[in-house]
């Protein structure tokens, strides 16, 4: 039986409310470890059935091996010297952009935005590395954006690199899942320090292998970059990469390396608050309007940034037009101690996404809160999101509004949204709404299987975890949350579980409070990294 997208979505909402899938229960007892993560764990460990946990410790700025710099050796550019108005009475776009441009022209700099509220009637663009926008504190420095026309698929503040890729360097053997080495036919053009993408074509065979024939269509026949890496060593034709592969890279699909250049690097946004809410009708007239985007950016950060109620008289206390932060084609980014909330447009068309990751690798979202969006934390659109970690994040108030006149909507969750996100980790998060990952079939232009080989670790809250991953997925240690992970007839009928066998591994349901370690990411990082020292290079 096949259901329409609307009927299937409605049925999923009803299922979420049924208590018969609540298999969590409060409990207490002795400390325990996952069977998949013994005290002697090392990368590559697997049980007799082949279940294993990826090494997630590479997520974040500089792969977690260095602290975000507090005092980088860069010149300062105070926006007050360029005429920015801290009262918000006049437009400060020109002054802010002039400060940014001066920092770019100097080869980098700290753009200081002092205490005050600054109005921006236009958009801000950062196109140079080593540029940091720094406020005086999240409660002291506030920027609000007013533009609501010609903003669809755009952002009010953008860090924009320009990545280009070189010619194919074909693999000579299949790349192995979990290995940090690949073998190529000809390595003469590669050197340590080169940035490369490892990818392959979305071939008919790849689509069929996943049971997605007729569903995955948007990228068929295209070479897609799955893993964004740095070359560590070249030994004959054996290439050692900084981060392991997260999935097999098959010759069958034309797997290859391509050199990359053009990333922005060492950029940051910190210690301030942002808003772009406008009047209600204007917010609903535009889709996918982001407060901030980082595009083609590496080794950068967003920290101690919040949203706030726009002072515009018709914004009615809302913070965002519809979307918050978007990370696109990025790697090694940390988003820390941030809070986004109160989106106006939480309807269809990609709206209401507060923390959004697309085609990005090794992103760390740490100690962040997404409140009153649609999908507060979301992986979205296209292949190539891998190795991302959500650590101690909180998601609450997720709702899908069915139109601008719908005051209530239906429940919505943080989720894996599109095209096989690989090896991601939800770690020690509080979910008061929920998190979803499964076979989304024809939703969102053929999203199909949205996630594989990912882990929910030590999850708590009042919400629900819905885990129907392609191949193996894991839910390990919970407190309070409901878990739906079985391949029951009703879920197979609704589509979320279709083609996702074997059933995801669940362990310690209701006993997360005694799970050791409490954070998988932090424990894996402690096992791998060297001394953590603040460093900065240009």
JSON list of N, CA, C and O in Angstrom, two decimals, residues 414-470:
[
{"chain": "A", "resi": 414, "resn": "UNK", "atom": "N", "xyz": [13.72, 17.51, 15.16]},
{"chain": "A", "resi": 414, "resn": "UNK", "atom": "CA", "xyz": [15.04, 17.56, 14.54]},
{"chain": "A", "resi": 414, "resn": "UNK", "atom": "C", "xyz": [15.19, 16.28, 13.72]},
{"chain": "A", "resi": 414, "resn": "UNK", "atom": "O", "xyz": [14.59, 15.26, 14.05]},
{"chain": "A", "resi": 415, "resn": "UNK", "atom": "N", "xyz": [16.02, 16.34, 12.65]},
{"chain": "A", "resi": 415, "resn": "UNK", "atom": "CA", "xyz": [16.03, 15.13, 11.82]},
{"chain": "A", "resi": 415, "resn": "UNK", "atom": "C", "xyz": [17.16, 15.09, 10.81]},
{"chain": "A", "resi": 415, "resn": "UNK", "atom": "O", "xyz": [17.78, 16.11, 10.48]},
{"chain": "A", "resi": 416, "resn": "UNK", "atom": "N", "xyz": [17.39, 13.87, 10.33]},
{"chain": "A", "resi": 416, "resn": "UNK", "atom": "CA", "xyz": [18.16, 13.63, 9.11]},
{"chain": "A", "resi": 416, "resn": "UNK", "atom": "C", "xyz": [17.16, 13.67, 7.97]},
{"chain": "A", "resi": 416, "resn": "UNK", "atom": "O", "xyz": [16.21, 12.90, 7.94]},
{"chain": "A", "resi": 417, "resn": "UNK", "atom": "N", "xyz": [17.38, 14.58, 7.03]},
{"chain": "A", "resi": 417, "resn": "UNK", "atom": "CA", "xyz": [16.33, 14.96, 6.10]},
{"chain": "A", "resi": 417, "resn": "UNK", "atom": "C", "xyz": [16.52, 14.42, 4.70]},
{"chain": "A", "resi": 417, "resn": "UNK", "atom": "O", "xyz": [15.57, 14.27, 3.96]},
{"chain": "A", "resi": 418, "resn": "UNK", "atom": "N", "xyz": [17.80, 14.14, 4.29]},
{"chain": "A", "resi": 418, "resn": "UNK", "atom": "CA", "xyz": [17.99, 13.92, 2.85]},
{"chain": "A", "resi": 418, "resn": "UNK", "atom": "C", "xyz": [19.24, 13.10, 2.55]},
{"chain": "A", "resi": 418, "resn": "UNK", "atom": "O", "xyz": [20.32, 13.37, 3.06]},
{"chain": "A", "resi": 419, "resn": "UNK", "atom": "N", "xyz": [19.08, 12.09, 1.72]},
{"chain": "A", "resi": 419, "resn": "UNK", "atom": "CA", "xyz": [20.17, 11.46, 0.97]},
{"chain": "A", "resi": 419, "resn": "UNK", "atom": "C", "xyz": [21.33, 10.95, 1.82]},
{"chain": "A", "resi": 419, "resn": "UNK", "atom": "O", "xyz": [22.47, 11.33, 1.63]},
{"chain": "A", "resi": 420, "resn": "UNK", "atom": "N", "xyz": [21.02, 10.08, 2.76]},
{"chain": "A", "resi": 420, "resn": "UNK", "atom": "CA", "xyz": [22.01, 9.21, 3.36]},
{"chain": "A", "resi": 420, "resn": "UNK", "atom": "C", "xyz": [23.12, 9.94, 4.11]},
{"chain": "A", "resi": 420, "resn": "UNK", "atom": "O", "xyz": [24.31, 9.77, 3.81]},
{"chain": "A", "resi": 421, "resn": "UNK", "atom": "N", "xyz": [22.75, 10.75, 5.08]},
{"chain": "A", "resi": 421, "resn": "UNK", "atom": "CA", "xyz": [23.77, 11.27, 6.00]},
{"chain": "A", "resi": 421, "resn": "UNK", "atom": "C", "xyz": [24.49, 10.09, 6.66]},
{"chain": "A", "resi": 421, "resn": "UNK", "atom": "O", "xyz": [23.85, 9.12, 7.06]},
{"chain": "A", "resi": 422, "resn": "UNK", "atom": "N", "xyz": [25.81, 10.18, 6.75]},
{"chain": "A", "resi": 422, "resn": "UNK", "atom": "CA", "xyz": [26.62, 9.04, 7.19]},
{"chain": "A", "resi": 422, "resn": "UNK", "atom": "C", "xyz": [27.37, 9.34, 8.47]},
{"chain": "A", "resi": 422, "resn": "UNK", "atom": "O", "xyz": [27.99, 10.40, 8.60]},
{"chain": "A", "resi": 423, "resn": "UNK", "atom": "N", "xyz": [27.31, 8.39, 9.41]},
{"chain": "A", "resi": 423, "resn": "UNK", "atom": "CA", "xyz": [28.19, 8.40, 10.57]},
{"chain": "A", "resi": 423, "resn": "UNK", "atom": "C", "xyz": [28.12, 9.72, 11.34]},
{"chain": "A", "resi": 423, "resn": "UNK", "atom": "O", "xyz": [29.13, 10.39, 11.56]},
{"chain": "A", "resi": 424, "resn": "UNK", "atom": "N", "xyz": [26.92, 10.10, 11.74]},
{"chain": "A", "resi": 424, "resn": "UNK", "atom": "CA", "xyz": [26.73, 11.28, 12.58]},
{"chain": "A", "resi": 424, "resn": "UNK", "atom": "C", "xyz": [26.36, 10.83, 13.99]},
{"chain": "A", "resi": 424, "resn": "UNK", "atom": "O", "xyz": [25.91, 9.71, 14.21]},
{"chain": "A", "resi": 425, "resn": "UNK", "atom": "N", "xyz": [26.53, 11.71, 14.96]},
{"chain": "A", "resi": 425, "resn": "UNK", "atom": "CA", "xyz": [26.35, 11.37, 16.37]},
{"chain": "A", "resi": 425, "resn": "UNK", "atom": "C", "xyz": [25.51, 12.42, 17.07]},
{"chain": "A", "resi": 425, "resn": "UNK", "atom": "O", "xyz": [25.83, 13.61, 17.02]},
{"chain": "A", "resi": 426, "resn": "UNK", "atom": "N", "xyz": [24.44, 11.98, 17.72]},
{"chain": "A", "resi": 426, "resn": "UNK", "atom": "CA", "xyz": [23.65, 12.82, 18.62]},
{"chain": "A", "resi": 426, "resn": "UNK", "atom": "C", "xyz": [24.03, 12.38, 20.03]},
{"chain": "A", "resi": 426, "resn": "UNK", "atom": "O", "xyz": [23.69, 11.26, 20.45]},
{"chain": "A", "resi": 427, "resn": "UNK", "atom": "N", "xyz": [24.75, 13.21, 20.74]},
{"chain": "A", "resi": 427, "resn": "UNK", "atom": "CA", "xyz": [25.45, 12.81, 21.97]},
{"chain": "A", "resi": 427, "resn": "UNK", "atom": "C", "xyz": [24.99, 13.65, 23.14]},
{"chain": "A", "resi": 427, "resn": "UNK", "atom": "O", "xyz": [25.15, 14.88, 23.15]},
{"chain": "A", "resi": 428, "resn": "UNK", "atom": "N", "xyz": [24.39, 13.00, 24.14]},
{"chain": "A", "resi": 428, "resn": "UNK", "atom": "CA", "xyz": [24.03, 13.67, 25.40]},
{"chain": "A", "resi": 428, "resn": "UNK", "atom": "C", "xyz": [23.09, 14.84, 25.17]},
{"chain": "A", "resi": 428, "resn": "UNK", "atom": "O", "xyz": [23.17, 15.86, 25.85]},
{"chain": "A", "resi": 429, "resn": "UNK", "atom": "N", "xyz": [22.20, 14.69, 24.21]},
{"chain": "A", "resi": 429, "resn": "UNK", "atom": "CA", "xyz": [21.27, 15.77, 23.86]},
{"chain": "A", "resi": 429, "resn": "UNK", "atom": "C", "xyz": [19.95, 15.61, 24.62]},
{"chain": "A", "resi": 429, "resn": "UNK", "atom": "O", "xyz": [19.53, 14.50, 24.96]},
{"chain": "A", "resi": 430, "resn": "UNK", "atom": "N", "xyz": [19.30, 16.74, 24.86]},
{"chain": "A", "resi": 430, "resn": "UNK", "atom": "CA", "xyz": [17.97, 16.77, 25.47]},
{"chain": "A", "resi": 430, "resn": "UNK", "atom": "C", "xyz": [16.95, 17.03, 24.37]},
{"chain": "A", "resi": 430, "resn": "UNK", "atom": "O", "xyz": [16.98, 18.09, 23.72]},
{"chain": "A", "resi": 431, "resn": "UNK", "atom": "N", "xyz": [16.09, 16.08, 24.14]},
{"chain": "A", "resi": 431, "resn": "UNK", "atom": "CA", "xyz": [15.08, 16.19, 23.09]},
{"chain": "A", "resi": 431, "resn": "UNK", "atom": "C", "xyz": [13.71, 16.27, 23.73]},
{"chain": "A", "resi": 431, "resn": "UNK", "atom": "O", "xyz": [13.16, 15.26, 24.18]},
{"chain": "A", "resi": 432, "resn": "UNK", "atom": "N", "xyz": [13.16, 17.47, 23.79]},
{"chain": "A", "resi": 432, "resn": "UNK", "atom": "CA", "xyz": [11.81, 17.64, 24.32]},
{"chain": "A", "resi": 432, "resn": "UNK", "atom": "C", "xyz": [10.77, 17.62, 23.21]},
{"chain": "A", "resi": 432, "resn": "UNK", "atom": "O", "xyz": [9.58, 17.71, 23.49]},
{"chain": "A", "resi": 433, "resn": "UNK", "atom": "N", "xyz": [11.22, 17.52, 21.95]},
{"chain": "A", "resi": 433, "resn": "UNK", "atom": "CA", "xyz": [10.31, 17.22, 20.85]},
{"chain": "A", "resi": 433, "resn": "UNK", "atom": "C", "xyz": [10.72, 15.87, 20.25]},
{"chain": "A", "resi": 433, "resn": "UNK", "atom": "O", "xyz": [10.03, 14.88, 20.43]},
{"chain": "A", "resi": 434, "resn": "UNK", "atom": "N", "xyz": [11.86, 15.79, 19.58]},
{"chain": "A", "resi": 434, "resn": "UNK", "atom": "CA", "xyz": [12.29, 14.49, 19.09]},
{"chain": "A", "resi": 434, "resn": "UNK", "atom": "C", "xyz": [13.34, 14.62, 18.00]},
{"chain": "A", "resi": 434, "resn": "UNK", "atom": "O", "xyz": [13.77, 15.72, 17.63]},
{"chain": "A", "resi": 435, "resn": "UNK", "atom": "N", "xyz": [13.76, 13.43, 17.50]},
{"chain": "A", "resi": 435, "resn": "UNK", "atom": "CA", "xyz": [14.72, 13.37, 16.40]},
{"chain": "A", "resi": 435, "resn": "UNK", "atom": "C", "xyz": [14.32, 12.20, 15.51]},
{"chain": "A", "resi": 435, "resn": "UNK", "atom": "O", "xyz": [14.04, 11.12, 15.99]},
{"chain": "A", "resi": 436, "resn": "UNK", "atom": "N", "xyz": [14.32, 12.44, 14.20]},
{"chain": "A", "resi": 436, "resn": "UNK", "atom": "CA", "xyz": [13.85, 11.44, 13.24]},
{"chain": "A", "resi": 436, "resn": "UNK", "atom": "C", "xyz": [14.93, 11.15, 12.21]},
{"chain": "A", "resi": 436, "resn": "UNK", "atom": "O", "xyz": [15.65, 12.04, 11.76]},
{"chain": "A", "resi": 437, "resn": "UNK", "atom": "N", "xyz": [15.01, 9.87, 11.80]},
{"chain": "A", "resi": 437, "resn": "UNK", "atom": "CA", "xyz": [15.82, 9.47, 10.67]},
{"chain": "A", "resi": 437, "resn": "UNK", "atom": "C", "xyz": [15.27, 8.17, 10.12]},
{"chain": "A", "resi": 437, "resn": "UNK", "atom": "O", "xyz": [15.07, 7.21, 10.86]},
{"chain": "A", "resi": 438, "resn": "UNK", "atom": "N", "xyz": [14.99, 8.13, 8.82]},
{"chain": "A", "resi": 438, "resn": "UNK", "atom": "CA", "xyz": [14.43, 6.92, 8.23]},
{"chain": "A", "resi": 438, "resn": "UNK", "atom": "C", "xyz": [14.32, 7.06, 6.72]},
{"chain": "A", "resi": 438, "resn": "UNK", "atom": "O", "xyz": [14.97, 7.93, 6.11]},
{"chain": "A", "resi": 439, "resn": "UNK", "atom": "N", "xyz": [13.51, 6.22, 6.12]},
{"chain": "A", "resi": 439, "resn": "UNK", "atom": "CA", "xyz": [13.26, 6.27, 4.68]},
{"chain": "A", "resi": 439, "resn": "UNK", "atom": "C", "xyz": [12.14, 7.28, 4.42]},
{"chain": "A", "resi": 439, "resn": "UNK", "atom": "O", "xyz": [10.97, 6.99, 4.66]},
{"chain": "A", "resi": 440, "resn": "UNK", "atom": "N", "xyz": [12.49, 8.42, 3.89]},
{"chain": "A", "resi": 440, "resn": "UNK", "atom": "CA", "xyz": [11.51, 9.46, 3.64]},
{"chain": "A", "resi": 440, "resn": "UNK", "atom": "C", "xyz": [10.90, 9.34, 2.24]},
{"chain": "A", "resi": 440, "resn": "UNK", "atom": "O", "xyz": [10.12, 10.19, 1.82]},
{"chain": "A", "resi": 441, "resn": "UNK", "atom": "N", "xyz": [11.30, 8.31, 1.51]},
{"chain": "A", "resi": 441, "resn": "UNK", "atom": "CA", "xyz": [10.75, 8.00, 0.21]},
{"chain": "A", "resi": 441, "resn": "UNK", "atom": "C", "xyz": [10.74, 9.22, -0.72]},
{"chain": "A", "resi": 441, "resn": "UNK", "atom": "O", "xyz": [11.78, 9.83, -0.95]},
{"chain": "A", "resi": 442, "resn": "UNK", "atom": "N", "xyz": [9.57, 9.60, -1.25]},
{"chain": "A", "resi": 442, "resn": "UNK", "atom": "CA", "xyz": [9.52, 10.66, -2.25]},
{"chain": "A", "resi": 442, "resn": "UNK", "atom": "C", "xyz": [9.43, 12.06, -1.66]},
{"chain": "A", "resi": 442, "resn": "UNK", "atom": "O", "xyz": [9.38, 13.05, -2.39]},
{"chain": "A", "resi": 443, "resn": "UNK", "atom": "N", "xyz": [9.42, 12.17, -0.32]},
{"chain": "A", "resi": 443, "resn": "UNK", "atom": "CA", "xyz": [9.38, 13.49, 0.30]},
{"chain": "A", "resi": 443, "resn": "UNK", "atom": "C", "xyz": [10.62, 14.29, -0.10]},
{"chain": "A", "resi": 443, "resn": "UNK", "atom": "O", "xyz": [11.70, 13.75, -0.34]},
{"chain": "A", "resi": 444, "resn": "UNK", "atom": "N", "xyz": [10.47, 15.60, -0.16]},
{"chain": "A", "resi": 444, "resn": "UNK", "atom": "CA", "xyz": [11.61, 16.51, -0.40]},
{"chain": "A", "resi": 444, "resn": "UNK", "atom": "C", "xyz": [12.40, 16.12, -1.64]},
{"chain": "A", "resi": 444, "resn": "UNK", "atom": "O", "xyz": [13.62, 15.96, -1.61]},
{"chain": "A", "resi": 445, "resn": "UNK", "atom": "N", "xyz": [11.70, 15.96, -2.74]},
{"chain": "A", "resi": 445, "resn": "UNK", "atom": "CA", "xyz": [12.31, 15.64, -4.04]},
{"chain": "A", "resi": 445, "resn": "UNK", "atom": "C", "xyz": [13.10, 14.34, -4.01]},
{"chain": "A", "resi": 445, "resn": "UNK", "atom": "O", "xyz": [14.19, 14.24, -4.56]},
{"chain": "A", "resi": 446, "resn": "UNK", "atom": "N", "xyz": [12.52, 13.34, -3.35]},
{"chain": "A", "resi": 446, "resn": "UNK", "atom": "CA", "xyz": [13.13, 12.03, -3.34]},
{"chain": "A", "resi": 446, "resn": "UNK", "atom": "C", "xyz": [14.25, 11.90, -2.33]},
{"chain": "A", "resi": 446, "resn": "UNK", "atom": "O", "xyz": [15.36, 11.46, -2.67]},
{"chain": "A", "resi": 447, "resn": "UNK", "atom": "N", "xyz": [13.98, 12.24, -1.07]},
{"chain": "A", "resi": 447, "resn": "UNK", "atom": "CA", "xyz": [15.00, 12.15, -0.02]},
{"chain": "A", "resi": 447, "resn": "UNK", "atom": "C", "xyz": [15.43, 10.71, 0.21]},
{"chain": "A", "resi": 447, "resn": "UNK", "atom": "O", "xyz": [16.61, 10.42, 0.45]},
{"chain": "A", "resi": 448, "resn": "UNK", "atom": "N", "xyz": [14.48, 9.77, 0.17]},
{"chain": "A", "resi": 448, "resn": "UNK", "atom": "CA", "xyz": [14.79, 8.36, 0.37]},
{"chain": "A", "resi": 448, "resn": "UNK", "atom": "C", "xyz": [15.42, 8.09, 1.72]},
{"chain": "A", "resi": 448, "resn": "UNK", "atom": "O", "xyz": [15.09, 8.74, 2.72]},
{"chain": "A", "resi": 449, "resn": "UNK", "atom": "N", "xyz": [16.35, 7.11, 1.78]},
{"chain": "A", "resi": 449, "resn": "UNK", "atom": "CA", "xyz": [17.06, 6.82, 3.02]},
{"chain": "A", "resi": 449, "resn": "UNK", "atom": "C", "xyz": [17.84, 8.06, 3.44]},
{"chain": "A", "resi": 449, "resn": "UNK", "atom": "O", "xyz": [18.71, 8.55, 2.72]},
{"chain": "A", "resi": 450, "resn": "UNK", "atom": "N", "xyz": [17.55, 8.54, 4.64]},
{"chain": "A", "resi": 450, "resn": "UNK", "atom": "CA", "xyz": [18.14, 9.81, 5.06]},
{"chain": "A", "resi": 450, "resn": "UNK", "atom": "C", "xyz": [19.37, 9.64, 5.94]},
{"chain": "A", "resi": 450, "resn": "UNK", "atom": "O", "xyz": [20.12, 10.61, 6.12]},
{"chain": "A", "resi": 451, "resn": "UNK", "atom": "N", "xyz": [19.63, 8.42, 6.45]},
{"chain": "A", "resi": 451, "resn": "UNK", "atom": "CA", "xyz": [20.73, 8.30, 7.41]},
{"chain": "A", "resi": 451, "resn": "UNK", "atom": "C", "xyz": [21.20, 6.85, 7.48]},
{"chain": "A", "resi": 451, "resn": "UNK", "atom": "O", "xyz": [20.42, 5.91, 7.29]},
{"chain": "A", "resi": 452, "resn": "UNK", "atom": "N", "xyz": [22.48, 6.68, 7.77]},
{"chain": "A", "resi": 452, "resn": "UNK", "atom": "CA", "xyz": [23.06, 5.36, 7.98]},
{"chain": "A", "resi": 452, "resn": "UNK", "atom": "C", "xyz": [24.23, 5.45, 8.96]},
{"chain": "A", "resi": 452, "resn": "UNK", "atom": "O", "xyz": [24.90, 6.48, 9.05]},
{"chain": "A", "resi": 453, "resn": "UNK", "atom": "N", "xyz": [24.44, 4.36, 9.71]},
{"chain": "A", "resi": 453, "resn": "UNK", "atom": "CA", "xyz": [25.61, 4.19, 10.59]},
{"chain": "A", "resi": 453, "resn": "UNK", "atom": "C", "xyz": [25.77, 5.34, 11.58]},
{"chain": "A", "resi": 453, "resn": "UNK", "atom": "O", "xyz": [26.89, 5.72, 11.94]},
{"chain": "A", "resi": 454, "resn": "UNK", "atom": "N", "xyz": [24.67, 5.89, 12.05]},
{"chain": "A", "resi": 454, "resn": "UNK", "atom": "CA", "xyz": [24.71, 7.01, 12.99]},
{"chain": "A", "resi": 454, "resn": "UNK", "atom": "C", "xyz": [24.22, 6.54, 14.36]},
{"chain": "A", "resi": 454, "resn": "UNK", "atom": "O", "xyz": [23.57, 5.50, 14.50]},
{"chain": "A", "resi": 455, "resn": "UNK", "atom": "N", "xyz": [24.53, 7.34, 15.39]},
{"chain": "A", "resi": 455, "resn": "UNK", "atom": "CA", "xyz": [24.33, 6.91, 16.77]},
{"chain": "A", "resi": 455, "resn": "UNK", "atom": "C", "xyz": [23.60, 7.99, 17.57]},
{"chain": "A", "resi": 455, "resn": "UNK", "atom": "O", "xyz": [23.92, 9.18, 17.44]},
{"chain": "A", "resi": 456, "resn": "UNK", "atom": "N", "xyz": [22.64, 7.55, 18.37]},
{"chain": "A", "resi": 456, "resn": "UNK", "atom": "CA", "xyz": [22.07, 8.38, 19.43]},
{"chain": "A", "resi": 456, "resn": "UNK", "atom": "C", "xyz": [22.66, 7.85, 20.74]},
{"chain": "A", "resi": 456, "resn": "UNK", "atom": "O", "xyz": [22.47, 6.68, 21.09]},
{"chain": "A", "resi": 457, "resn": "UNK", "atom": "N", "xyz": [23.35, 8.68, 21.48]},
{"chain": "A", "resi": 457, "resn": "UNK", "atom": "CA", "xyz": [24.08, 8.25, 22.68]},
{"chain": "A", "resi": 457, "resn": "UNK", "atom": "C", "xyz": [23.64, 9.09, 23.86]},
{"chain": "A", "resi": 457, "resn": "UNK", "atom": "O", "xyz": [23.69, 10.32, 23.83]},
{"chain": "A", "resi": 458, "resn": "UNK", "atom": "N", "xyz": [23.16, 8.42, 24.91]},
{"chain": "A", "resi": 458, "resn": "UNK", "atom": "CA", "xyz": [22.81, 9.09, 26.17]},
{"chain": "A", "resi": 458, "resn": "UNK", "atom": "C", "xyz": [21.81, 10.22, 25.95]},
{"chain": "A", "resi": 458, "resn": "UNK", "atom": "O", "xyz": [22.04, 11.37, 26.33]},
{"chain": "A", "resi": 459, "resn": "UNK", "atom": "N", "xyz": [20.70, 9.88, 25.31]},
{"chain": "A", "resi": 459, "resn": "UNK", "atom": "CA", "xyz": [19.68, 10.86, 24.96]},
{"chain": "A", "resi": 459, "resn": "UNK", "atom": "C", "xyz": [18.64, 10.96, 26.08]},
{"chain": "A", "resi": 459, "resn": "UNK", "atom": "O", "xyz": [18.20, 9.94, 26.62]},
{"chain": "A", "resi": 460, "resn": "UNK", "atom": "N", "xyz": [18.23, 12.19, 26.40]},
{"chain": "A", "resi": 460, "resn": "UNK", "atom": "CA", "xyz": [17.23, 12.40, 27.44]},
{"chain": "A", "resi": 460, "resn": "UNK", "atom": "C", "xyz": [16.18, 13.38, 26.96]},
{"chain": "A", "resi": 460, "resn": "UNK", "atom": "O", "xyz": [16.31, 13.97, 25.89]},
{"chain": "A", "resi": 461, "resn": "UNK", "atom": "N", "xyz": [15.12, 13.54, 27.77]},
{"chain": "A", "resi": 461, "resn": "UNK", "atom": "CA", "xyz": [14.08, 14.51, 27.45]},
{"chain": "A", "resi": 461, "resn": "UNK", "atom": "C", "xyz": [12.71, 13.90, 27.43]},
{"chain": "A", "resi": 461, "resn": "UNK", "atom": "O", "xyz": [12.50, 12.73, 27.77]},
{"chain": "A", "resi": 462, "resn": "UNK", "atom": "N", "xyz": [11.74, 14.70, 26.99]},
{"chain": "A", "resi": 462, "resn": "UNK", "atom": "CA", "xyz": [10.34, 14.29, 26.96]},
{"chain": "A", "resi": 462, "resn": "UNK", "atom": "C", "xyz": [9.89, 13.84, 25.58]},
{"chain": "A", "resi": 462, "resn": "UNK", "atom": "O", "xyz": [8.71, 13.52, 25.39]},
{"chain": "A", "resi": 463, "resn": "UNK", "atom": "N", "xyz": [10.80, 13.85, 24.61]},
{"chain": "A", "resi": 463, "resn": "UNK", "atom": "CA", "xyz": [10.41, 13.61, 23.22]},
{"chain": "A", "resi": 463, "resn": "UNK", "atom": "C", "xyz": [10.58, 12.17, 22.79]},
{"chain": "A", "resi": 463, "resn": "UNK", "atom": "O", "xyz": [10.52, 11.23, 23.58]},
{"chain": "A", "resi": 464, "resn": "UNK", "atom": "N", "xyz": [10.83, 11.99, 21.49]},
{"chain": "A", "resi": 464, "resn": "UNK", "atom": "CA", "xyz": [10.89, 10.67, 20.88]},
{"chain": "A", "resi": 464, "resn": "UNK", "atom": "C", "xyz": [12.09, 10.59, 19.94]},
{"chain": "A", "resi": 464, "resn": "UNK", "atom": "O", "xyz": [12.44, 11.57, 19.29]},
{"chain": "A", "resi": 465, "resn": "UNK", "atom": "N", "xyz": [12.74, 9.44, 19.93]},
{"chain": "A", "resi": 465, "resn": "UNK", "atom": "CA", "xyz": [13.78, 9.13, 18.95]},
{"chain": "A", "resi": 465, "resn": "UNK", "atom": "C", "xyz": [13.19, 8.13, 17.97]},
{"chain": "A", "resi": 465, "resn": "UNK", "atom": "O", "xyz": [12.78, 7.04, 18.37]},
{"chain": "A", "resi": 466, "resn": "UNK", "atom": "N", "xyz": [13.15, 8.50, 16.69]},
{"chain": "A", "resi": 466, "resn": "UNK", "atom": "CA", "xyz": [12.65, 7.62, 15.64]},
{"chain": "A", "resi": 466, "resn": "UNK", "atom": "C", "xyz": [13.83, 7.22, 14.76]},
{"chain": "A", "resi": 466, "resn": "UNK", "atom": "O", "xyz": [14.33, 8.05, 14.00]},
{"chain": "A", "resi": 467, "resn": "UNK", "atom": "N", "xyz": [14.28, 5.99, 14.89]},
{"chain": "A", "resi": 467, "resn": "UNK", "atom": "CA", "xyz": [15.51, 5.58, 14.23]},
{"chain": "A", "resi": 467, "resn": "UNK", "atom": "C", "xyz": [15.27, 4.36, 13.35]},
{"chain": "A", "resi": 467, "resn": "UNK", "atom": "O", "xyz": [15.20, 3.23, 13.84]},
{"chain": "A", "resi": 468, "resn": "UNK", "atom": "N", "xyz": [15.15, 4.60, 12.05]},
{"chain": "A", "resi": 468, "resn": "UNK", "atom": "CA", "xyz": [15.07, 3.54, 11.05]},
{"chain": "A", "resi": 468, "resn": "UNK", "atom": "C", "xyz": [16.14, 3.83, 10.01]},
{"chain": "A", "resi": 468, "resn": "UNK", "atom": "O", "xyz": [15.86, 4.38, 8.94]},
{"chain": "A", "resi": 469, "resn": "UNK", "atom": "N", "xyz": [17.36, 3.46, 10.34]},
{"chain": "A", "resi": 469, "resn": "UNK", "atom": "CA", "xyz": [18.49, 3.81, 9.49]},
{"chain": "A", "resi": 469, "resn": "UNK", "atom": "C", "xyz": [18.75, 2.72, 8.47]},
{"chain": "A", "resi": 469, "resn": "UNK", "atom": "O", "xyz": [18.53, 1.53, 8.72]},
{"chain": "A", "resi": 470, "resn": "UNK", "atom": "N", "xyz": [19.26, 3.13, 7.31]},
{"chain": "A", "resi": 470, "resn": "UNK", "atom": "CA", "xyz": [19.70, 2.16, 6.32]},
{"chain": "A", "resi": 470, "resn": "UNK", "atom": "C", "xyz": [20.88, 1.39, 6.92]},
{"chain": "A", "resi": 470, "resn": "UNK", "atom": "O", "xyz": [21.84, 1.99, 7.40]}
]
